[in-house]
Tab-separated table of C-alpha atoms and ligand atoms in Angstrom:
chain	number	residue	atom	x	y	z
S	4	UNK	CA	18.058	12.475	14.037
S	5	UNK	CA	19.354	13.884	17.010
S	6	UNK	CA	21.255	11.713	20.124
S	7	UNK	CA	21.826	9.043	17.275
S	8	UNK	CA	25.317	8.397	16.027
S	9	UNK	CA	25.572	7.206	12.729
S	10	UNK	CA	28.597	4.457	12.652
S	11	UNK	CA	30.948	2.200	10.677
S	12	UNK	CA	28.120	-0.508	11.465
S	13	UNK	CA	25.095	1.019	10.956
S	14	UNK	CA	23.118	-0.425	8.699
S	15	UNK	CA	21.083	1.090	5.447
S	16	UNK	CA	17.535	0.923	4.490
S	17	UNK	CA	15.381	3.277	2.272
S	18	UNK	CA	12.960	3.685	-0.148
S	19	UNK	CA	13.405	4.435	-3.931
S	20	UNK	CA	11.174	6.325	-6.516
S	21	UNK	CA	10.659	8.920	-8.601
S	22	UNK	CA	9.386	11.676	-7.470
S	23	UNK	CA	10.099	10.784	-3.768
S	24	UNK	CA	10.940	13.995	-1.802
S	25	UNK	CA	7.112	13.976	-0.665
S	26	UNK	CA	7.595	10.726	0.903
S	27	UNK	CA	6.761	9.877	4.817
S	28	UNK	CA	8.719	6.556	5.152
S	29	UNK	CA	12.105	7.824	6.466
S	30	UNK	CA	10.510	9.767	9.160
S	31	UNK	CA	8.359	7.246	9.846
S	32	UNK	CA	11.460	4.786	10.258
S	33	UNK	CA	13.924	6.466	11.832
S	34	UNK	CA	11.678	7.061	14.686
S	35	UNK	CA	11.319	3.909	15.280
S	36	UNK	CA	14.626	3.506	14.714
S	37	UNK	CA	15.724	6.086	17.695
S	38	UNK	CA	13.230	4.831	19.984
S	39	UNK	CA	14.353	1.623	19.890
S	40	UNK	CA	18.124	2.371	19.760
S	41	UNK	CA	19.041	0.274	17.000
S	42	UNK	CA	21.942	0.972	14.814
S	43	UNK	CA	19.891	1.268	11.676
S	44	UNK	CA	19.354	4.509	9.376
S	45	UNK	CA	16.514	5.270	6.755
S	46	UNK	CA	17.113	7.547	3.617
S	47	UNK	CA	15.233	8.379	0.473
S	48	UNK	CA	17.103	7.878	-2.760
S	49	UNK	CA	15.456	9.380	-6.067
S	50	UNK	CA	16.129	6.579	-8.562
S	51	UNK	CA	14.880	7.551	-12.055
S	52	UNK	CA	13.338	4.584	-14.695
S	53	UNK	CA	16.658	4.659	-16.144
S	54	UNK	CA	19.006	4.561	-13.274
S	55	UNK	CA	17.157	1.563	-12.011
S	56	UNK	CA	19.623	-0.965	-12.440
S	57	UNK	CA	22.239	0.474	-11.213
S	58	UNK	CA	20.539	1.230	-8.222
S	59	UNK	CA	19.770	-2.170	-7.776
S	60	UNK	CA	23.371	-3.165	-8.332
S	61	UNK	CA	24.773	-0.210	-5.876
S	62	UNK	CA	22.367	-1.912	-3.442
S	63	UNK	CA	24.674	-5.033	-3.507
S	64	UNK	CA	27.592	-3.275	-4.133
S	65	UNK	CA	26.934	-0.865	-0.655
S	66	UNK	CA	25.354	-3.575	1.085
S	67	UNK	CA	21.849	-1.939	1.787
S	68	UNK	CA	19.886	-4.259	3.810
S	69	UNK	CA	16.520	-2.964	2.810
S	70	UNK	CA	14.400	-1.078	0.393
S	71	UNK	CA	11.099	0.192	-0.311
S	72	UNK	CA	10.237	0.456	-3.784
S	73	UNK	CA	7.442	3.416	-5.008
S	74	UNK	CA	6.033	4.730	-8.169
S	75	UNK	CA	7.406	4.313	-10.991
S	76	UNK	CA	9.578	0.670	-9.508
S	77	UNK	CA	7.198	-1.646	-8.689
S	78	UNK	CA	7.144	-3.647	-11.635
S	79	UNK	CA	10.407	-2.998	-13.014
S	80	UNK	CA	12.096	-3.785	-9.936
S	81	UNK	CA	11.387	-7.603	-10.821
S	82	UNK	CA	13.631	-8.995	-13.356
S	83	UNK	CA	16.470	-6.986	-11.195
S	84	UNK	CA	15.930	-9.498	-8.106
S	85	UNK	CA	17.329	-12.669	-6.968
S	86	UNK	CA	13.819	-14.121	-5.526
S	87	UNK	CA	10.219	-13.332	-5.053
S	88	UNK	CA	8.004	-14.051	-2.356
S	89	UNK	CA	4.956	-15.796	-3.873
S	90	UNK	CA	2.764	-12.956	-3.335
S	91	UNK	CA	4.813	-10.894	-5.094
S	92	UNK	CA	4.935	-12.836	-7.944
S	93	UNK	CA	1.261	-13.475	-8.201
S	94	UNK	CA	0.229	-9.739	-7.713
S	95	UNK	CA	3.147	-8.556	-10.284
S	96	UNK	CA	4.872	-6.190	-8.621
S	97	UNK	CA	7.214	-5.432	-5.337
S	98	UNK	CA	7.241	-2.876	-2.761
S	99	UNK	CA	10.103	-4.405	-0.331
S	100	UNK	CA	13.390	-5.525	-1.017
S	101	UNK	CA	15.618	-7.561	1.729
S	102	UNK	CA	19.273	-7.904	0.887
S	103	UNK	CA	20.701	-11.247	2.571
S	104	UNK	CA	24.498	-10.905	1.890
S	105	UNK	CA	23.898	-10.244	-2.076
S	106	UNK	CA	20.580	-12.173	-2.383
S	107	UNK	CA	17.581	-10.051	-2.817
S	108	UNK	CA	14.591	-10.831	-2.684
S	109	UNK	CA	10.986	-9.103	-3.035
S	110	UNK	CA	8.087	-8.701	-1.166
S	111	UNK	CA	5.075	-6.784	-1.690
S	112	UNK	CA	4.175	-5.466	1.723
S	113	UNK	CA	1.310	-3.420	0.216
S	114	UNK	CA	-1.461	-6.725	-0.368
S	115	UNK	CA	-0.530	-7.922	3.623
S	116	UNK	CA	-0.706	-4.082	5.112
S	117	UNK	CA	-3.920	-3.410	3.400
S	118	UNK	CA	-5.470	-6.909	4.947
S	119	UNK	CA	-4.062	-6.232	8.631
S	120	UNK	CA	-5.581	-2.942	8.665
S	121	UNK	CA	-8.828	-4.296	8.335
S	122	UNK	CA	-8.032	-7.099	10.554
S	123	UNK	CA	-6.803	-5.227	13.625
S	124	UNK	CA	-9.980	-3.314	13.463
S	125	UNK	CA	-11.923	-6.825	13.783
S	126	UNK	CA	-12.819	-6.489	9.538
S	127	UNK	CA	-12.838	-9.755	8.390
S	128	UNK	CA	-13.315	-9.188	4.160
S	129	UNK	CA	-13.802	-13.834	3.851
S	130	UNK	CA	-16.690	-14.467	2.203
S	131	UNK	CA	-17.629	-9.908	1.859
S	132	UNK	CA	-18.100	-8.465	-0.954
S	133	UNK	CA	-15.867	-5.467	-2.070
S	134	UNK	CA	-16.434	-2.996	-4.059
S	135	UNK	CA	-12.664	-1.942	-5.765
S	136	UNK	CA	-12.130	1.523	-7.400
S	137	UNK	CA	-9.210	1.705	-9.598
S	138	UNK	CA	-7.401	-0.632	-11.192
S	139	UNK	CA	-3.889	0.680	-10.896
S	140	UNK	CA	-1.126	-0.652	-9.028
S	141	UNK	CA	-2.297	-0.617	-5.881
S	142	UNK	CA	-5.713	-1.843	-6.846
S	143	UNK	CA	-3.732	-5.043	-7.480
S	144	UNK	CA	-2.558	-5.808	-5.075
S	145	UNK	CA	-5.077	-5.409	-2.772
S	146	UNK	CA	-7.851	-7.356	-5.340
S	147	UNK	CA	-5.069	-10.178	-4.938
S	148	UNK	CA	-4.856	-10.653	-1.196
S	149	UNK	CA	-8.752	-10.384	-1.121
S	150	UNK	CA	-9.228	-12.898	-3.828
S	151	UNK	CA	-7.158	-14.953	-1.694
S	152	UNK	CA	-8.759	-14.177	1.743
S	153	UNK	CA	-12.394	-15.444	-0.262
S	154	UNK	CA	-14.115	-12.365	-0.604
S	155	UNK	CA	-16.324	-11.273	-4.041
S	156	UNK	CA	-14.553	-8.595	-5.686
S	157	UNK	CA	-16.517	-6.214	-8.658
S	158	UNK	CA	-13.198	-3.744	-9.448
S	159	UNK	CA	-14.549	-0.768	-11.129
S	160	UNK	CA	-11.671	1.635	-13.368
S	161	UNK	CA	-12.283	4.505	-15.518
S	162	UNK	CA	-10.236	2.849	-18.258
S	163	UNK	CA	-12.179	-0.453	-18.670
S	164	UNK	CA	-9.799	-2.571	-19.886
S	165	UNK	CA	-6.909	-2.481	-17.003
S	166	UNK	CA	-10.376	-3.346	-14.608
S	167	UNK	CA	-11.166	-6.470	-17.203
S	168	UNK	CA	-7.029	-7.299	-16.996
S	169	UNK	CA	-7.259	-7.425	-12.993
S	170	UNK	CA	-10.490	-9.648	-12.819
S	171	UNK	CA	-9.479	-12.019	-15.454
S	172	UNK	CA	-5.929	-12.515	-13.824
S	173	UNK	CA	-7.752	-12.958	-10.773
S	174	UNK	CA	-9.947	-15.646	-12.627
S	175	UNK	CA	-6.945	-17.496	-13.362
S	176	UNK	CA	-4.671	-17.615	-10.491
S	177	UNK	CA	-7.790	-17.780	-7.712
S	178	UNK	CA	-10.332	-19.626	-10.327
S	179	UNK	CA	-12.928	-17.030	-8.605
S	180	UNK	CA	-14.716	-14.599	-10.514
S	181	UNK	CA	-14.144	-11.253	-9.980
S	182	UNK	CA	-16.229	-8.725	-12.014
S	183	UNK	CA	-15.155	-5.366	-13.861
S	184	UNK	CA	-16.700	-2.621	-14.900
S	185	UNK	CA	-16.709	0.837	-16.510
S	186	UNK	CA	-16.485	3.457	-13.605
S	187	UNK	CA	-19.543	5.500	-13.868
S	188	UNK	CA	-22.160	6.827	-11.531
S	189	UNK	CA	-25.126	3.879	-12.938
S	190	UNK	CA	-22.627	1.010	-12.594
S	191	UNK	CA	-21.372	2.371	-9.081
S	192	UNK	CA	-24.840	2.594	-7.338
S	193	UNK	CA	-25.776	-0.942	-8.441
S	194	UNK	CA	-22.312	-2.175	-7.198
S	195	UNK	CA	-22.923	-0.274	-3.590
S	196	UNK	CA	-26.420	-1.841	-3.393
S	197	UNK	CA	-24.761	-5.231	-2.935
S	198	UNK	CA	-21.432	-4.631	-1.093
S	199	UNK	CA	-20.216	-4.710	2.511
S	200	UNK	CA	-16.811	-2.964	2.130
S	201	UNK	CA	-15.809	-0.066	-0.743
S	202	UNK	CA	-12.300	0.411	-1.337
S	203	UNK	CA	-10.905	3.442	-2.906
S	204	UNK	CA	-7.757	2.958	-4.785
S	205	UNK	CA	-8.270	5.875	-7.099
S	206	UNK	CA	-6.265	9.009	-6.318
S	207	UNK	CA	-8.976	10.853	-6.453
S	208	UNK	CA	-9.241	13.024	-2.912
S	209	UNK	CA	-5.814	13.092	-2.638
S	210	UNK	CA	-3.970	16.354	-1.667
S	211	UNK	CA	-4.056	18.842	-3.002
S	212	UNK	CA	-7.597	17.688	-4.743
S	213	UNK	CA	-8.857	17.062	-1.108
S	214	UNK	CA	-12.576	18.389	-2.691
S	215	UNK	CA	-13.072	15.748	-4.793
S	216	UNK	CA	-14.558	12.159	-3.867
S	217	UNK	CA	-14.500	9.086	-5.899
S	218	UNK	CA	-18.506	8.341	-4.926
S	219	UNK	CA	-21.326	11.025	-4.263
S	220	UNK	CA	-22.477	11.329	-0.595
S	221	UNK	CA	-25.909	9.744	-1.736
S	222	UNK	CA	-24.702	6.690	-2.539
S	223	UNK	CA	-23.457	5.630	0.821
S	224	UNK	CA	-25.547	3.819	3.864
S	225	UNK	CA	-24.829	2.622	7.279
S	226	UNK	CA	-23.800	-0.939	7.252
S	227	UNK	CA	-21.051	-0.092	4.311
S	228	UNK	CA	-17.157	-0.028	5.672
S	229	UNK	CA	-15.584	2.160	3.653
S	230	UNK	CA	-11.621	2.129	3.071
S	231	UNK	CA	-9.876	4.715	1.399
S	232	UNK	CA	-6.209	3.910	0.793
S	233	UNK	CA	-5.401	7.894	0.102
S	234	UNK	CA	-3.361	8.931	3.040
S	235	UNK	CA	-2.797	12.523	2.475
S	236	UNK	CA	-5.710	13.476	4.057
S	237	UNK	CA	-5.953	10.992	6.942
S	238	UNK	CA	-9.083	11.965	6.515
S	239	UNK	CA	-10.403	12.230	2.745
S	240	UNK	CA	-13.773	13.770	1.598
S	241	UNK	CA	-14.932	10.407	0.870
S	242	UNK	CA	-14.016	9.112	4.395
S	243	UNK	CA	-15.899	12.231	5.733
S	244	UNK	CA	-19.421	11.770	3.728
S	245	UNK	CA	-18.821	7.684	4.933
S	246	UNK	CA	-19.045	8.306	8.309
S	247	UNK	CA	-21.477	11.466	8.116
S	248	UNK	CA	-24.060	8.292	6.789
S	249	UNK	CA	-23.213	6.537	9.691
S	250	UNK	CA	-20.671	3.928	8.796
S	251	UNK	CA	-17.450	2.876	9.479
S	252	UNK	CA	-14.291	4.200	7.476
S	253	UNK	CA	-10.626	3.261	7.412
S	254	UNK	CA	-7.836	5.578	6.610
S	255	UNK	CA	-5.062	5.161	4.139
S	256	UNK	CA	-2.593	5.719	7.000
S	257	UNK	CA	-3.390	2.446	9.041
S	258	UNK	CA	-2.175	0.631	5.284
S	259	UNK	CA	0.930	2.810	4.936
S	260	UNK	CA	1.792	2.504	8.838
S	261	UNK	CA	1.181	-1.587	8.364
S	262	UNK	CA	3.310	-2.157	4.724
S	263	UNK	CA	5.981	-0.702	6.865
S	264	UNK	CA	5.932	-2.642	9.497
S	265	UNK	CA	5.977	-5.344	7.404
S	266	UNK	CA	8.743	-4.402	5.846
S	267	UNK	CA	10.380	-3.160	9.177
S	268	UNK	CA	10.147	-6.994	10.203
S	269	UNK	CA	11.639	-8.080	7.443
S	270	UNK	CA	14.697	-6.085	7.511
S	271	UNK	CA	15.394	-6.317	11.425
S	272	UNK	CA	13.958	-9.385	12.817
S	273	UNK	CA	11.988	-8.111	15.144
S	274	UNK	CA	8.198	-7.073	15.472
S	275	UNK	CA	7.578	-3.787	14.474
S	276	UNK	CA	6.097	-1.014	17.035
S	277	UNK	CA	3.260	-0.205	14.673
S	278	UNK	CA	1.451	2.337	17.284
S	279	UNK	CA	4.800	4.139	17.329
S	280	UNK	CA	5.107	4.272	13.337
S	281	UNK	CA	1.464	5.290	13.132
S	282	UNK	CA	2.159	8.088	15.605
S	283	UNK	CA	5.067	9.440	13.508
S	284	UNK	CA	3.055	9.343	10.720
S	285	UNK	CA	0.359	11.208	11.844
S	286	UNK	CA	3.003	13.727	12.675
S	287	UNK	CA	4.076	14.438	9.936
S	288	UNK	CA	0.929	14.319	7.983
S	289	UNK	CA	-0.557	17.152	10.366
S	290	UNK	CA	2.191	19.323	9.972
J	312	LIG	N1	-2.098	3.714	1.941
J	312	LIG	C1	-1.084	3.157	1.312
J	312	LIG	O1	-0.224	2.499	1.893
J	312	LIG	C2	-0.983	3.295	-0.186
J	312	LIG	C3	-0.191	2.391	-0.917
J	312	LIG	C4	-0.125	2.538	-2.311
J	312	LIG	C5	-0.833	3.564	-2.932
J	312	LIG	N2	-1.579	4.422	-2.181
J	312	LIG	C6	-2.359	5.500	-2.829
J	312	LIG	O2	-3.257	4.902	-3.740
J	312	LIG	C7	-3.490	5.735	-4.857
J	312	LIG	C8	-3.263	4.937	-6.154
J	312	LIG	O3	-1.914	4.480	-6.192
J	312	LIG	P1	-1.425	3.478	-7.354
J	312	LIG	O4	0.002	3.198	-7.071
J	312	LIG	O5	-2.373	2.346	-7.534
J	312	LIG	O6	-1.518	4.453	-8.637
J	312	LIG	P2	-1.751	4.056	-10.174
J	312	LIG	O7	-1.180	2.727	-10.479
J	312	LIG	O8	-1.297	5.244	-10.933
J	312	LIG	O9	-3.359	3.921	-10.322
J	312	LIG	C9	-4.193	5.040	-10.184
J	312	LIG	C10	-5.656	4.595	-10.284
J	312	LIG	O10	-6.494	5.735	-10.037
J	312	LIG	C11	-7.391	5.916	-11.148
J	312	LIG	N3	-7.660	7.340	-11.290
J	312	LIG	C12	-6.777	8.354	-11.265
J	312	LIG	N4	-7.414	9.538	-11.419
J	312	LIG	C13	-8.741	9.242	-11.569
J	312	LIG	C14	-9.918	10.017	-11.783
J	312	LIG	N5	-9.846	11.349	-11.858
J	312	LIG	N6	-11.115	9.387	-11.869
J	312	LIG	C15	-11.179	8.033	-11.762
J	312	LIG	N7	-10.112	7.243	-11.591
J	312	LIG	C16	-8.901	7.840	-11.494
J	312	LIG	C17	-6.657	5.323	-12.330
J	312	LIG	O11	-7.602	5.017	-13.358
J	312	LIG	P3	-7.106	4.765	-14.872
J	312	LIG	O12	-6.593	3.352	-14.923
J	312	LIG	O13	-8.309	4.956	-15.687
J	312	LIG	O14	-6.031	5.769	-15.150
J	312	LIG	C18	-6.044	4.067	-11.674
J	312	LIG	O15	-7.008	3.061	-11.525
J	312	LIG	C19	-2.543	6.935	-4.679
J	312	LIG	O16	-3.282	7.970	-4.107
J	312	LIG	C20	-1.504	6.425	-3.691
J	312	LIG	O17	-0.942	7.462	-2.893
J	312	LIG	C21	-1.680	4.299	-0.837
């Protein structure tokens, strides 16, 4: 944070979870923050399920004029707030807070970032179908904006159930069908045979596991677009075997680089210098 003065009118954003010293965001944000000299600051705060609501209230009480909300908040985070954007409120859950003078309201930054990253790469999911894996938070929110945007969704989860929970909310708000399954090997190649885009919301490939794939190499083809929302590796295994078939992959980093410049609008005003934040990123990720 050198050549940046920190001030009596600088303002506060940051992210809270629990764990959160792995996170990328405040790097990621107060480079953009330097770069474009503005008089804003970016800090982590480890908030445990407990100390939620007070967190909430010190965000009021300090004036914070933004926050990012991680594992284990998303949810949580909801009765705390003033308003909810109606995507949040569909999808269940909130990633970005805005503080207008005492008046929070949430966002979830996570849906919109997932559907711009396929979008700036000319991806457009209407009328595709998508093979989901997981069924977890994030899972959710990206079967949501999809189910909005009119594509087919078959979500597949180990634990059947949470899968069958997604779809059937889906049902409801988007009165569009959206199929679940049990995640095994049988159900997964019959899935693939049909879909244009695979999504990996699992963990599974994520660092330190970076061995392990959600999907065996065999199953993929050219013509598939494979996304894999894992960010640490930029490059998973999965991503890897994807384009050693010959098709096209998306990182996890263009999401995580485009929920924050969502949120980075929303706090500031002005449009976010996503090329920057992904280079920053990318930084740190390689280190
Ligand atoms: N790129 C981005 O901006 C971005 C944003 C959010 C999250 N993420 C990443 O997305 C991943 C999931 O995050 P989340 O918040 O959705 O977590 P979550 O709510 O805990 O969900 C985890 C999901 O992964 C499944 N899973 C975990 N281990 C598995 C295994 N060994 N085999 C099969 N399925 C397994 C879980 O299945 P069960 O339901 O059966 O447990 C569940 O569906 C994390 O790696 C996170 O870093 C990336």
């Amino acid at each position: 944070m050198e050549n940046r003065l920190i001030s009596g009118t600088t303002k506060i954003c940051g992210v809270i979870g629990d764990p959160i010293a792995h996170t990328m965001s405040p790097v990621m944000h107060n480079a953009v923050f330097k770069e474009m000299g503005m008089d804003y600051v970016y800090v982590a705060f480890q908030v445990k399920k407990e100390g939620l609501g007070e967190a909430i209230q010190g965000m009021r009480g300090l004036n914070i004029r933004g926050l990012n909300v991680t594992i284990p908040h998303k949810v949580a985070i909801i009765p705390l707030l003033d308003r909810l954007d109606h995507l949040a409120e569909l999808i269940g859950a909130v990633n970005t807070v805005v503080n207008d003078n005492g008046v929070l309201t949430g966002y979830n930054t996570d849906a919109e970032g997932f559907l711009r990253a396929l979008l700036e790469r000319g991806i457009e999911p209407r009328g595709k179908n998508v093979v989901i894996l997981g069924a977890g938070g994030a899972s959710r929110a990206i079967s949501f904006i999809l189910a909005e945007r009119g594509s087919s969704l078959v979500i597949l989860n180990r634990t059947l159930d949470k899968a069958k929970e997604c779809a059937s909310r889906i049902g409801e708000v988007f009165q569009k069908e959206a199929k679940a399954l049990e995640f095994d090997s049988e159900n997964l190649a019959k899935a693939l045979t049909e879909a244009d885009i695979l999504v990996n919301t699992t963990s599974v490939g994520m660092y330190p596991d970076t061995g392990e794939t959600p999907v065996s190499a065999d199953l993929l083809r050219p013509g598939l677009i494979a996304v894999d929302i894992v960010y640490n590796p930029i490059k998973t295994r999965l991503l890897e075997e994807t384009e050693a078939a010959g098709a096209r992959t998306i990182s996890g980093i263009d999401m995580f680089v485009w929920q924050g410049a969502l949120a980075f609008e929303k706090w500031t005003g002005l449009k976010a210098p996503v090329k920057l934040m992904k280079e920053a990123a990318i930084k740190v990720l390689e280190k």
